[in-house]
Structure formats: C-alpha cells, structure tokens
Amino acid sequence: MKRTGYIGELNGTHLGQQVTLQGWAGRRRDLGGLIFIELRDRSGVVQVEVEPDSPAFADADTVRSEDVLEVQGLFRERPEGQRKGGLADYEVVASGVTVLSRAKTPPFELDKGGEVAEDIRLKYRYLDLRRPEMTRNLLLRSKAVAAVTAFLDRAGFVNVETPMLTKSTPEGARDFLVPSRLNPGEFYALPQSPQLFKQLLMIAGVDRYYQLARCFRDEDLRADRQPDFTQLDMEMSFVTQDDVLEVQEQLLAHVFREVLGEELPLPFPRLSYHEAMDRYGSDKPDLRFDHAFVDVTDLFAGGGFQAFASAGAVKVLAAPELTRKQIDELERAAKQNGAKGLAWLRREGEGFTGGISKFVTPEVAAALLERTGVAAGGTLLFAAGEWKAAVTALGAVRLALRDLFDLAAGGPKFHVSWVVDFPQLEWDDQTGRWTYMHHPFTAPHPEDVALFGTERQGEIRAQAYDLVLNGYEVGGGSIRIHDPAVQAQMFAAIGFSEEQAREQFGFFMDALGYGTPPHGGIAWGFDRLVMVMAGASSIREVIAFPKNNRGADLMAQAPAPVSPAQLAEVGVQVVAGEE
Amino acid sequence: MKRTGYIGELNGTHLGQQVTLQGWAGRRRDLGGLIFIELRDRSGVVQVEVEPDSPAFADADTVRSEDVLEVQGLFRERPEGQRKGGLADYEVVASGVTVLSRAKTPPFELDKGGEVAEDIRLKYRYLDLRRPEMTRNLLLRSKAVAAVTAFLDRAGFVNVETPMLTKSTPEGARDFLVPSRLNPGEFYALPQSPQLFKQLLMIAGVDRYYQLARCFRDEDLRADRQPDFTQLDMEMSFVTQDDVLEVQEQLLAHVFREVLGEELPLPFPRLSYHEAMDRYGSDKPDLRFDHAFVDVTDLFAGGGFQAFASAGAVKVLAAPELTRKQIDELERAAKQNGAKGLAWLRREGEGFTGGISKFVTPEVAAALLERTGVAAGGTLLFAAGEWKAAVTALGAVRLALRDLFDLAAGGPKFHVSWVVDFPQLEWDDQTGRWTYMHHPFTAPHPEDVALFGTERQGEIRAQAYDLVLNGYEVGGGSIRIHDPAVQAQMFAAIGFSEEQAREQFGFFMDALGYGTPPHGGIAWGFDRLVMVMAGASSIREVIAFPKNNRGADLMAQAPAPVSPAQLAEVGVQVVAGEE
C-alpha cells in the first residue's frame, strides 16, 4: 500500500479519512484492554489506538519497540481533554497493523538518547539518528545545502569538483597520505582545502566557483574537531573585498530565510581586527551582547599600582554584582588565557571596595565610574599588560561572564558580523621570524604594500575577512595576490627563498604567470555553521557518521588492520611501533 | 570599475552604450593601423577594435595572448558585411584598455587545444579549461548539479554526507588505504561507494537520501576510468521498484529540461535483461537505432551447417550492403568478443550469395528473407553458439556497424531506457561457484525466492535495474534485502558462511536486525551522464582536474614521494620494490 503521506503532513484536512502510515513503533502502552502505539517517521509521531475488537489487535499485540509498521486506520481527533496541540490533537484508530520488519531490543532507549554515553550512540548511530533531534539536524543541514546551491547557481557560481587524491596544500597542517599502487613509493595527500585549485579555476576563467568540499587534516583531535570536515568553498574573479562581502551577506541571509525563516539584518556590521580585539578580546567576538572593554590605561599610567602603571594596556569590563566564588571562576578563565590574575573592584556608593581598591584614588574612581557606568554593587574586572595579551585574557573573562549570566539570551538569536583588516604578517616567537596569518596567497591592502621589507611590515593589513556568528568563526577568506611581483615580496617577508616557494608551490607559481585575474574568495566551515543554526553544542550532532576523538568510527569499526597482501599491493609496510 | 556584465550577456539592447568588460585577450590582429583583440570570458568572445587615435592605443599595443584585460568602449554593430550572427554581429570600440595581468606565452595555442597532446593539456589544465568547449562542459556539469539538487530537495530527499575515511565496502574492488596516525598499524579505506551507509540511513529512518558522492576504486585504469569518480547516490524507504523508477524518470527528465532544454519522452521503455541481451547483445543497448537480432536457431537446427546445426542459439543481424573490408572490420569486433568468426550472407534477388550461402537451402533462404526483411544487396551477419556468447559477439558487431554507418545519427539525440530483471546470481567459472551479479544486498523477486538453494537458483531474477542512455550504463540500482532471513539465504547461495558474512559486514548485519524498512535505491555515474549530455568522448572532458591513465595529476604532480619523517608519523614505510 502507498502511504497517505508523512505523519507530519497529517492535519485537520485528513479528519475522518482512512489513512495508511509507515514508520517505527515507539512507546507501546496497554490500557483498559486497548493498545496504544506511538508511530514515528522522520517527520513526526502520531498515536495509534487499537481496540480489542479490531482486526488489527492480534498483530498489534506482537509489536515491540522499533518494529517497522504499516498502519491503516481512521484519522480522528483525540478526546477533548487529551489534545496537546499539533499532531498530539489527533490519533489513528487502527483497522490494520502489518509488521514489515521486526526489531531486536535496542541497546538504549531512544527517548533517553541525549543522556546515553556518546560511545554507545556512535556505535549504534543508525538508532541514534532515529531520535527526533538528530533527524531534525540532518534535515536542517540538507535544507542548507539546497538553499546554498540554489542561490549560488542563480548568482552565476559554477559548481566544480576539485581533486581528492592530490598533493599537499599550503594550510600547513598534517596531511592524510594515500599510497599509490600504480606509482610505488609515491603518495597522494587528501586535500586540506581546495585553496590552490580554486585559485587555478580563477586562472582558468571560471570566474565564480563554489563547492561543498570535503577537507582533511590529520591533527590531534580537540573537543570539537573531525579529521574530515566540510567547507562551503567559493571564489570570484574581478572583485574587490566589498563585492565578496556583499554576495556573502546575501547568501547567508538567503540560507537563514529558507532554512530557519529568520531574517538577518543587512549589511552585517564590520569590525576591524584591532577593534574586535581591543573591545572584545577576540577576533570572533560574540556580539549577541555588548559588554565591550573600556580603556583605562591613562588612568593608571605612572600611578602607584605597579602592575598597571607601566602596562601597555589596561582594560576594564563592567560586570554585575559578583560573589567571591564567581570572581574566582572568572579569574580561572583569565589565567587559562595567559593572565597572572584578575584584578577587580566592587562599586560601593560613588567609590570602590575590595580587590585593588587601595590603589584607586578618588580621582581615578570618579573617572572609572564615568567611563564604565558600572551599576551600584557591580564589579569592574581588569586586565593589564602587553595589549594583545591583556585583551585576550579579558576576552576569555567576557565569555565566562556570558556563560555565568546567560548574557547572550538577552540579545538576538543570531548575530552575524565581519571581522576585517587582519594583519598580513604575524611574528612567530618560536621560529623568530614573520609568518603569514591566513596563508601566503592573501593580498595585502594596496596602500600597505610599500611596508613590505621595512621595520613596519607588521602593520601591513591583509585584505582578509572572517564571518562571525554568535562568537563562532563560521567563514574566512581573502582577496588573493594576483601579481607575481607582490607574491615575491610576500615570500621574501616570511623568509621563503624563491627555491623554497618553487619547491612547495611550483605548479601554482607557474600558473600565476599565465594571466591571472584579480580574485578573492571565502570558505565557510559548513559543519560549524549548521551546528549554530541547529542550536547544537557539537559538530558531531550535525554529522551523520562522525569519528570519536581517537579518529575512530565506532559503528563501521574504522580504522582497522588490513591484510599483509593488501599492504604489499600498495607497496608499504607497517613500522613496528613502541606499544 | 564594475563590469557591465559577462560578454555573453551583451546584445542589441546595449547598442550605443559605453560598456566595461573584463576577460582574456585571444587572437590579436593589427590591420590598417587598427588593433583588433578578441576579448574572452567564460560566456563568450567579442571583438575589440582600437583606433590609432584612441587613448587606449598605446596600452592595446602592448597586449599579447592571454593577458587579462579590462576594456571600456562603445558597443556597436559591426559593418554590415562582417556580421556573423550572435556576438559576432557586434564589436567594442575601445576608449580604454587596462592590462590587469600579463601572461607568459602559453605552451600551446588555445585555438588548437583539441589537437594538442593530452599530457600537455593536463599539465596546463588551467589554460586548457579556458577553451570554450571545456568551459561549456564545466558549466553544463554545474547546471546538472543544481538541477538535481533542486529536484531532489523538493521531492523530500535528504542530502547526507557519508564518511570518506571508512572501511571496505562490498563492491569488491581494490581499496585506497589511508594509514591512521592516531591508531598505528591501522588503516582507513576510502569509500568505493556509500552503499552500506545509505542503507544504514534508511534503517535510521531518513526515508529518502541523496548525495553527490566521491567514490574511490584502485583499479588498473582502462581508457575511461578515474581512480575517483562521482556518483549521484539515492535511496528510498517503503518503496517498490516501480516507485524508484518513476522518481528517477521525473528526475532525469527535469535535468535534461533544465540543462539542455531537451524533453525526454516518459516513461522510459523497459527491457528485461534477457530481452536486451537476446535482441541487442548488450545489457546496455544503444537504442537510438534498432537493428535488433532475429532468432533463426530453428532454421538451421539439425541442418547441414555443422556450426549452426547444434548451436544453442543462432542470431542474425540485417546490415546494409557491405564491402569485404567492412565485413572484415565487423568480424574483428566479433572475434574481440569471443566469436570464432563472423558468418554472413549477401542478398541477391530472392536468394543469398557469398559467406555461408552454400549451406542455405531455398527454404531457409525464403525464411531468412521473410524474418529479416533484409534489403536487396544487404548483408546478413550471424552469430551462433551458446546463447550468451552468441548474442554478446553479435552485440559488438551491432555497435561496430553503428560506428561504420553512423546509425545513431538517424535516431533521437538521446535515448533512455531501463534494463530490468537482471539475474540475481551469476556462475563464476574461475571460482566454480555462484556469485552475486550486483552486490549481496540486492533483493530477489519475491516469487523467485523459493529457488534459492535449488538447481534453478540461476533463474532467480533480482529486483535490479540499470539506466541506459545512448548505449552507456549511466545508473544502476536495486531494491535491497530488508529481511535477515532472505539475507541469510543469499549468503548461503554464494557460499558465504555466517562467519564470513559477519566478518565482512558484521556491523551492517547487526543493524539490519533493529527494524529495517523495505528500501531500494540507485546510483548514477555522474561523470558519465554529464559526458553523454555534453557530447564529449571521455569523462576526462567533464572533470576539471582528472588523472591520466597512470593515476597521475600532471599539473599538481601527484602522487609524489614524501619525506621519511612524514611516513614515520603515520607509522608506515615504503617497501623497496623491484624496479
């Protein structure tokens, strides 16, 4: 029998009709001689009632949790007192119940999936995905894919697949290697990103490119990383940074509208990297709430409080009234981010008590009050030191404060912004030289190019931009260098000889010389974006079959040993390790 | 400056306007003091005329092939005698020419790209892709991706990404292996297809799934294979074969309409595997032309021509008048496909001459004439022997005949059909036992299940189907087994013990027992489909960066040796090979 439709499609217009539904048995209750079965498909759940004299009763009486059923019956309203809105207003009085497939007893109760150990959920992922939260995440992700594709296709972007068996690309993470059987002793690398290929597509004249690209980085897996992940990768020719940002804003607004019915206010605010760090202590500030830092360097300069008197920067964050325990917790966040401690003051009347109050003169107190506007009983939290270190530590305190007081709840559900004007170069203390902040193909601001090779090259601003959503970096990109002369300056700035550059990126350097249009692009961390859209707490919740933090697929049991014959064919052998 | 639009978007409505265009310089001609430059972007080519007194002249005079230009000028009609239709009716009289980027002399002339050695084209793929034919192929493929996505999203299919770092799947080809650094001595396999994962998604209740899936098979590369390729992968729950085929027909018709503006007549004709083989000698018959075989086994049975008298099958194909040389060529095709030779007859009046005519009695001649309707002067081509061998050889002759006389040109541009009712099991002469024809999860026809384990199990028909376009298999799929008992019968039929099955597919067998809906699906060979749609002769023409037949990317120079340190990290070493 063909089903009437998905369960979630049933509504008042079906009342009084015979319906055919297919799905999984959820909870079953036997009550007053009747059998009640929750019938579930990906779209919803409806109650099936089987009366003792129903021809379906004998079959229904064999039903156990997670059996696959086909149910025929009358669609009707539930008794008045039992209606709970939506589908729960209705029920199906079964005239036929067919068990299409029996289920063994599941290893965990699906109702309690959220509380079950993640290892069990991952091992039986096909059961875990039956839980409505998980089904909803998969459907949301799929809708996002369709929305992105439709928008970019209409906007003239060309979907191009780039190679999966390729060579190291310039992200600088560790590659996954694939031995080549046809070329013994040689290896492919799985792509860390399609960066070079998308730039080559611009050189090829594709003009606008996109791809939902699987990317691979063999890193130690921190909490929320996967060895492979998905980028929405885009590149455009003959554009400025403004052109790229404008298309991106339209695209993201389209996706939110289509998938969530949410309108994102356009344009997104733009903060420079310096502003984001200076005010929020992060290059991906959560701007659902403000709590910006106030600069008070001048108030303490040359004063009696040694730690502040000679600091490059003294920043203050105004907080509500805090208990000692809360201050300790915030101090931990500061310390984990490089601070020695967390100086604080509590406002009392028109002055301050506690913390560093003995160093606060009445004049400084008055200025602090005026600049911060801290409420009576409220707390001021300080970070001082070298500018970047100070703002970074206080940025961590700001996020800890958010979590403590649920500050984000008061703001918009989604806040999107751009962070722009990243530094082109970063000083690397470990190697004692300059390195690139994004990647070596990022273009500098034209007016800053002259600073290459000077003492001030640390001030060069890149034409690079990050897309920030609720405190997550969900996208990043740049205008690229298309002029081989500038590319040479960039390599020189990071101490790359021409030979080194050629060895690492030879074919790409070659290509640059054959007529490269001005171009730029961006890549979205698609898993993370969908995670935030779904309100999930981990990207594993929006990936159908993720790996655990040992890189293992607990369901398919991968990775696994392979036979010596298989290894011999691809010309490698395992090196006996120190177990 | 912002460009007015793509070159291909210019038309009569722009006449008399100042336009700004960006693109690559094609051919340049200097004529009568004027400079003519062909300006090209992905959408088209327009002629730029630079007059001697133009402020653009000095810049234009520096332009060489493949430089990147921005051109400002007046869009006007070309002189009357020079209009060639479309964009060639127009030209731009330049007031400004800016060289945005210089190009070295290209290693081959783009105009002659089709004739250039493929190795050179692949090495400089970014130049090769600038050729309008290649650009067109990329755009066509992209449109197909968008059309597929839009259709399937509307039809309730859920886009799900399945793992790229996984375990061997049941296709039985050789895996690409990826050593796991976090699990020394263990390996991931790159997926040969998402077969098991898409079935697991059905068990998970996703109900309808699709994915443009990258798949990997480490096979020796024949002419038109790639180590990685793209499948449009789909699966549906609670469906019959008819349900799957109907959705597929709608989908393919949508893609052809959106991408090519072609209407495919629906429904597609369905041939059984037996019918396709018996009439056309192929399970993917090219039906743009008919030339079906005629069975004449009975005419020769027990007769004087030994080779035919006791043959299981004698089939005949009616051809036009053929020269001896053409017959030789067709015979070669027959021999390459297992035949000992190619018997033939030429019609002369109401009888036959040549070939095997001395074995043809007047009665047989009359019957041959009647059954084949061969024209005067026409040729009959025979194959005889065991049925499958005979039809296979004659199938090859039929295709050789097609190529000789361009028979397909007389038919529709695209002919799509289904081949259904494939055998469930195939006898494997090498191993001396039955094996699966598709894969071990394909469901048999319900009415044939009783034949499992009997002498007649070779007659079991699978609920399997192939989608055939112009003689190419562009898709294949089946209804899957969802009943563990039938799965056990299937494994027994192919001589798999329960332990063997468990070892190879354990986690999947487990999953089957937790409530599996009836389900089935299909996968399209997306590269091949796009190739046929584009009228290209190789899938390499519709893949942006393909490998050559040694599995090498000549542009990126992959695969390549890696450092001992990199290998040590992933715990493998190269086995010294016999060079």
mmCIF file of C-alpha atoms in Angstrom, chain B residues 194-434:
data_model
loop_
_atom_site.group_PDB
_atom_site.id
_atom_site.type_symbol
_atom_site.label_atom_id
_atom_site.label_comp_id
_atom_site.label_asym_id
_atom_site.label_seq_id
_atom_site.Cartn_x
_atom_site.Cartn_y
_atom_site.Cartn_z
ATOM 1 C CA PRO B 194 28.263 4.842 0.137
ATOM 2 C CA GLN B 195 26.244 1.602 -0.317
ATOM 3 C CA LEU B 196 26.194 0.418 3.291
ATOM 4 C CA PHE B 197 25.891 3.922 4.706
ATOM 5 C CA LYS B 198 22.903 4.764 2.588
ATOM 6 C CA GLN B 199 21.195 1.566 3.659
ATOM 7 C CA LEU B 200 22.034 2.470 7.272
ATOM 8 C CA LEU B 201 20.387 5.845 6.683
ATOM 9 C CA MET B 202 17.230 4.019 5.673
ATOM 10 C CA ILE B 203 17.475 1.967 8.883
ATOM 11 C CA ALA B 204 17.905 5.318 10.658
ATOM 12 C CA GLY B 205 14.589 6.496 9.240
ATOM 13 C CA VAL B 206 15.912 9.162 6.860
ATOM 14 C CA ASP B 207 13.407 7.747 4.341
ATOM 15 C CA ARG B 208 14.818 9.475 1.267
ATOM 16 C CA TYR B 209 18.508 10.205 0.837
ATOM 17 C CA TYR B 210 20.747 11.655 -1.854
ATOM 18 C CA GLN B 211 24.365 12.693 -2.173
ATOM 19 C CA LEU B 212 26.796 13.590 -4.902
ATOM 20 C CA ALA B 213 29.340 11.176 -3.526
ATOM 21 C CA ARG B 214 33.020 10.945 -4.364
ATOM 22 C CA CYS B 215 33.940 7.272 -4.732
ATOM 23 C CA PHE B 216 37.324 5.588 -4.998
ATOM 24 C CA ARG B 217 38.442 2.352 -6.645
ATOM 25 C CA ASP B 218 42.066 1.435 -7.017
ATOM 26 C CA GLU B 219 41.746 -0.408 -10.320
ATOM 27 C CA ASP B 220 44.068 -0.530 -13.262
ATOM 28 C CA LEU B 221 42.943 2.431 -15.273
ATOM 29 C CA ARG B 222 41.347 1.474 -18.519
ATOM 30 C CA ALA B 223 40.678 4.053 -21.170
ATOM 31 C CA ASP B 224 37.879 5.889 -19.496
ATOM 32 C CA ARG B 225 38.262 5.295 -15.777
ATOM 33 C CA GLN B 226 39.345 7.585 -12.984
ATOM 34 C CA PRO B 227 40.612 6.443 -9.576
ATOM 35 C CA ASP B 228 37.981 8.696 -8.048
ATOM 36 C CA PHE B 229 34.652 9.446 -9.596
ATOM 37 C CA THR B 230 31.319 10.932 -8.643
ATOM 38 C CA GLN B 231 28.090 9.094 -8.039
ATOM 39 C CA LEU B 232 24.696 10.666 -7.644
ATOM 40 C CA ASP B 233 23.619 8.331 -4.916
ATOM 41 C CA MET B 234 19.999 7.897 -3.832
ATOM 42 C CA GLU B 235 17.968 5.623 -1.577
ATOM 43 C CA MET B 236 14.282 5.448 -0.636
ATOM 44 C CA SER B 237 12.286 3.609 2.011
ATOM 45 C CA PHE B 238 8.865 1.953 1.785
ATOM 46 C CA VAL B 239 9.094 1.705 -1.986
ATOM 47 C CA THR B 240 8.725 -0.819 -4.764
ATOM 48 C CA GLN B 241 10.864 -0.946 -7.868
ATOM 49 C CA ASP B 242 8.178 0.960 -9.762
ATOM 50 C CA ASP B 243 8.297 3.795 -7.203
ATOM 51 C CA VAL B 244 12.053 4.148 -7.609
ATOM 52 C CA LEU B 245 11.909 4.070 -11.409
ATOM 53 C CA GLU B 246 9.142 6.637 -11.553
ATOM 54 C CA VAL B 247 11.019 9.176 -9.403
ATOM 55 C CA GLN B 248 14.159 8.567 -11.437
ATOM 56 C CA GLU B 249 12.355 9.229 -14.693
ATOM 57 C CA GLN B 250 10.988 12.508 -13.365
ATOM 58 C CA LEU B 251 14.438 13.463 -12.126
ATOM 59 C CA LEU B 252 16.271 12.710 -15.346
ATOM 60 C CA ALA B 253 13.609 14.473 -17.403
ATOM 61 C CA HIS B 254 13.963 17.512 -15.121
ATOM 62 C CA VAL B 255 17.740 17.553 -15.534
ATOM 63 C CA PHE B 256 17.565 17.326 -19.338
ATOM 64 C CA ARG B 257 14.906 20.042 -19.460
ATOM 65 C CA GLU B 258 16.776 22.422 -17.148
ATOM 66 C CA VAL B 259 20.249 21.848 -18.512
ATOM 67 C CA LEU B 260 19.756 21.141 -22.208
ATOM 68 C CA GLY B 261 16.205 22.245 -22.911
ATOM 69 C CA GLU B 262 15.508 18.696 -24.122
ATOM 70 C CA GLU B 263 12.259 16.882 -23.394
ATOM 71 C CA LEU B 264 12.726 13.192 -22.672
ATOM 72 C CA PRO B 265 9.658 11.148 -23.563
ATOM 73 C CA LEU B 266 8.252 9.422 -20.452
ATOM 74 C CA PRO B 267 8.046 6.715 -19.306
ATOM 75 C CA PHE B 268 11.337 5.224 -20.457
ATOM 76 C CA PRO B 269 10.916 1.857 -22.202
ATOM 77 C CA ARG B 270 11.789 -1.124 -20.011
ATOM 78 C CA LEU B 271 13.561 -4.179 -21.335
ATOM 79 C CA SER B 272 14.321 -7.240 -19.323
ATOM 80 C CA TYR B 273 17.957 -8.234 -19.130
ATOM 81 C CA HIS B 274 17.082 -11.289 -21.216
ATOM 82 C CA GLU B 275 15.330 -9.220 -23.868
ATOM 83 C CA ALA B 276 18.184 -6.695 -24.048
ATOM 84 C CA MET B 277 20.748 -9.434 -24.476
ATOM 85 C CA ASP B 278 18.596 -11.510 -26.805
ATOM 86 C CA ARG B 279 17.724 -8.646 -29.162
ATOM 87 C CA TYR B 280 20.754 -6.357 -28.883
ATOM 88 C CA GLY B 281 23.513 -8.429 -27.356
ATOM 89 C CA SER B 282 24.107 -5.956 -24.555
ATOM 90 C CA ASP B 283 22.741 -5.184 -21.114
ATOM 91 C CA LYS B 284 23.147 -1.501 -22.022
ATOM 92 C CA PRO B 285 21.874 -1.441 -25.594
ATOM 93 C CA ASP B 286 22.194 1.708 -27.663
ATOM 94 C CA LEU B 287 18.585 2.144 -28.737
ATOM 95 C CA ARG B 288 18.954 5.343 -30.743
ATOM 96 C CA PHE B 289 18.682 2.861 -33.630
ATOM 97 C CA ASP B 290 17.001 -0.536 -33.703
ATOM 98 C CA HIS B 291 18.781 -3.247 -35.704
ATOM 99 C CA ALA B 292 17.538 -5.933 -33.367
ATOM 100 C CA PHE B 293 18.685 -9.510 -33.836
ATOM 101 C CA VAL B 294 16.400 -12.063 -35.374
ATOM 102 C CA ASP B 295 16.384 -15.576 -33.980
ATOM 103 C CA VAL B 296 16.937 -18.217 -36.610
ATOM 104 C CA THR B 297 18.073 -21.088 -34.412
ATOM 105 C CA ASP B 298 15.211 -23.258 -35.654
ATOM 106 C CA LEU B 299 16.048 -22.671 -39.323
ATOM 107 C CA PHE B 300 19.462 -24.268 -39.007
ATOM 108 C CA ALA B 301 18.753 -26.830 -36.280
ATOM 109 C CA GLY B 302 19.841 -30.262 -37.340
ATOM 110 C CA GLY B 303 20.811 -28.959 -40.783
ATOM 111 C CA GLY B 304 23.899 -29.415 -42.859
ATOM 112 C CA PHE B 305 25.911 -26.499 -41.470
ATOM 113 C CA GLN B 306 27.631 -28.087 -38.503
ATOM 114 C CA ALA B 307 28.489 -24.859 -36.653
ATOM 115 C CA PHE B 308 24.845 -23.789 -36.662
ATOM 116 C CA ALA B 309 23.110 -27.136 -36.537
ATOM 117 C CA SER B 310 23.734 -27.842 -32.866
ATOM 118 C CA ALA B 311 24.183 -24.264 -31.614
ATOM 119 C CA GLY B 312 22.198 -23.185 -28.591
ATOM 120 C CA ALA B 313 21.319 -20.020 -30.451
ATOM 121 C CA VAL B 314 21.713 -18.681 -33.967
ATOM 122 C CA LYS B 315 21.098 -14.943 -34.255
ATOM 123 C CA VAL B 316 21.148 -12.768 -37.318
ATOM 124 C CA LEU B 317 21.582 -9.037 -37.789
ATOM 125 C CA ALA B 318 20.489 -7.380 -41.044
ATOM 126 C CA ALA B 319 23.005 -4.851 -42.358
ATOM 127 C CA PRO B 320 23.237 -2.645 -45.457
ATOM 128 C CA GLU B 321 25.397 -3.654 -48.385
ATOM 129 C CA LEU B 322 28.935 -4.241 -47.066
ATOM 130 C CA THR B 323 32.326 -4.364 -48.741
ATOM 131 C CA ARG B 324 34.652 -7.211 -47.971
ATOM 132 C CA LYS B 325 36.762 -4.779 -45.963
ATOM 133 C CA GLN B 326 33.785 -3.718 -43.883
ATOM 134 C CA ILE B 327 32.876 -7.338 -43.214
ATOM 135 C CA ASP B 328 36.446 -7.903 -42.037
ATOM 136 C CA GLU B 329 36.181 -4.986 -39.677
ATOM 137 C CA LEU B 330 32.931 -6.267 -38.224
ATOM 138 C CA GLU B 331 34.435 -9.727 -37.897
ATOM 139 C CA ARG B 332 37.243 -8.252 -35.840
ATOM 140 C CA ALA B 333 34.638 -6.857 -33.413
ATOM 141 C CA ALA B 334 33.030 -10.309 -33.214
ATOM 142 C CA LYS B 335 36.362 -12.013 -32.561
ATOM 143 C CA GLN B 336 37.370 -9.497 -29.899
ATOM 144 C CA ASN B 337 34.179 -10.536 -28.149
ATOM 145 C CA GLY B 338 34.759 -14.225 -28.149
ATOM 146 C CA ALA B 339 33.416 -15.366 -31.528
ATOM 147 C CA LYS B 340 35.483 -17.595 -33.803
ATOM 148 C CA GLY B 341 34.390 -15.685 -36.881
ATOM 149 C CA LEU B 342 31.512 -13.865 -38.470
ATOM 150 C CA ALA B 343 29.278 -15.814 -40.834
ATOM 151 C CA TRP B 344 27.490 -13.707 -43.433
ATOM 152 C CA LEU B 345 25.252 -13.748 -46.491
ATOM 153 C CA ARG B 346 24.597 -11.165 -49.183
ATOM 154 C CA ARG B 347 21.079 -10.909 -50.560
ATOM 155 C CA GLU B 348 20.899 -11.281 -54.291
ATOM 156 C CA GLY B 349 17.416 -11.278 -55.765
ATOM 157 C CA GLU B 350 15.359 -13.632 -53.605
ATOM 158 C CA GLY B 351 18.395 -15.640 -52.529
ATOM 159 C CA PHE B 352 21.821 -15.212 -50.974
ATOM 160 C CA THR B 353 25.413 -15.338 -52.177
ATOM 161 C CA GLY B 354 28.791 -15.238 -50.501
ATOM 162 C CA GLY B 355 29.740 -16.297 -46.989
ATOM 163 C CA ILE B 356 27.843 -19.343 -45.866
ATOM 164 C CA SER B 357 25.467 -19.348 -48.837
ATOM 165 C CA LYS B 358 26.285 -22.878 -49.815
ATOM 166 C CA PHE B 359 24.619 -24.056 -46.588
ATOM 167 C CA VAL B 360 21.442 -22.135 -47.223
ATOM 168 C CA THR B 361 18.626 -24.130 -48.774
ATOM 169 C CA PRO B 362 15.944 -22.292 -50.728
ATOM 170 C CA GLU B 363 13.509 -22.884 -47.862
ATOM 171 C CA VAL B 364 15.897 -21.407 -45.339
ATOM 172 C CA ALA B 365 16.625 -18.531 -47.725
ATOM 173 C CA ALA B 366 12.931 -17.771 -48.014
ATOM 174 C CA ALA B 367 12.518 -17.850 -44.243
ATOM 175 C CA LEU B 368 15.575 -15.625 -43.723
ATOM 176 C CA LEU B 369 14.197 -13.097 -46.180
ATOM 177 C CA GLU B 370 10.851 -13.077 -44.513
ATOM 178 C CA ARG B 371 12.125 -12.815 -40.942
ATOM 179 C CA THR B 372 14.841 -10.217 -41.529
ATOM 180 C CA GLY B 373 13.389 -8.184 -44.378
ATOM 181 C CA VAL B 374 16.972 -7.548 -45.495
ATOM 182 C CA ALA B 375 17.117 -5.144 -48.449
ATOM 183 C CA ALA B 376 18.394 -6.079 -51.905
ATOM 184 C CA GLY B 377 22.198 -6.072 -51.793
ATOM 185 C CA GLY B 378 22.062 -6.062 -47.996
ATOM 186 C CA THR B 379 24.049 -8.355 -45.743
ATOM 187 C CA LEU B 380 23.053 -10.784 -43.017
ATOM 188 C CA LEU B 381 25.513 -11.234 -40.168
ATOM 189 C CA PHE B 382 25.316 -14.334 -37.980
ATOM 190 C CA ALA B 383 26.458 -15.416 -34.559
ATOM 191 C CA ALA B 384 25.926 -18.908 -33.249
ATOM 192 C CA GLY B 385 26.848 -20.855 -30.172
ATOM 193 C CA GLU B 386 25.913 -20.831 -26.507
ATOM 194 C CA TRP B 387 23.209 -18.160 -26.187
ATOM 195 C CA LYS B 388 25.073 -15.569 -24.109
ATOM 196 C CA ALA B 389 28.308 -15.915 -26.062
ATOM 197 C CA ALA B 390 26.476 -15.653 -29.393
ATOM 198 C CA VAL B 391 24.429 -12.563 -28.548
ATOM 199 C CA THR B 392 27.404 -10.842 -26.900
ATOM 200 C CA ALA B 393 29.533 -11.243 -30.017
ATOM 201 C CA LEU B 394 26.731 -10.089 -32.289
ATOM 202 C CA GLY B 395 26.111 -7.147 -29.920
ATOM 203 C CA ALA B 396 29.667 -5.985 -30.553
ATOM 204 C CA VAL B 397 29.080 -6.346 -34.307
ATOM 205 C CA ARG B 398 25.932 -4.244 -33.974
ATOM 206 C CA LEU B 399 27.909 -1.410 -32.326
ATOM 207 C CA ALA B 400 30.692 -1.643 -34.898
ATOM 208 C CA LEU B 401 28.022 -1.395 -37.580
ATOM 209 C CA ARG B 402 26.630 1.684 -35.832
ATOM 210 C CA ASP B 403 30.030 3.365 -35.945
ATOM 211 C CA LEU B 404 30.586 2.357 -39.569
ATOM 212 C CA PHE B 405 27.317 3.793 -40.829
ATOM 213 C CA ASP B 406 26.646 6.389 -38.123
ATOM 214 C CA LEU B 407 23.361 4.587 -37.491
ATOM 215 C CA ALA B 408 22.704 6.542 -34.281
ATOM 216 C CA ALA B 409 22.533 9.808 -36.224
ATOM 217 C CA GLY B 410 19.167 8.855 -37.661
ATOM 218 C CA GLY B 411 17.594 8.423 -34.231
ATOM 219 C CA PRO B 412 16.779 10.684 -31.324
ATOM 220 C CA LYS B 413 19.658 12.677 -29.852
ATOM 221 C CA PHE B 414 19.137 10.952 -26.516
ATOM 222 C CA HIS B 415 17.527 7.587 -25.917
ATOM 223 C CA VAL B 416 16.950 6.450 -22.368
ATOM 224 C CA SER B 417 15.726 3.019 -21.298
ATOM 225 C CA TRP B 418 15.609 0.744 -18.284
ATOM 226 C CA VAL B 419 17.086 -2.714 -18.271
ATOM 227 C CA VAL B 420 15.413 -4.727 -15.506
ATOM 228 C CA ASP B 421 15.154 -8.261 -14.159
ATOM 229 C CA PHE B 422 18.859 -8.957 -14.022
ATOM 230 C CA PRO B 423 19.818 -12.419 -12.784
ATOM 231 C CA GLN B 424 20.341 -12.477 -9.017
ATOM 232 C CA LEU B 425 23.276 -14.869 -9.319
ATOM 233 C CA GLU B 426 25.978 -15.468 -11.861
ATOM 234 C CA TRP B 427 28.060 -18.588 -12.259
ATOM 235 C CA ASP B 428 31.729 -17.785 -11.849
ATOM 236 C CA ASP B 429 33.798 -20.176 -13.941
ATOM 237 C CA GLN B 430 37.008 -19.146 -12.206
ATOM 238 C CA THR B 431 35.929 -19.947 -8.668
ATOM 239 C CA GLY B 432 33.461 -22.619 -9.739
ATOM 240 C CA ARG B 433 30.610 -21.170 -7.747
ATOM 241 C CA TRP B 434 27.716 -18.776 -7.773
#
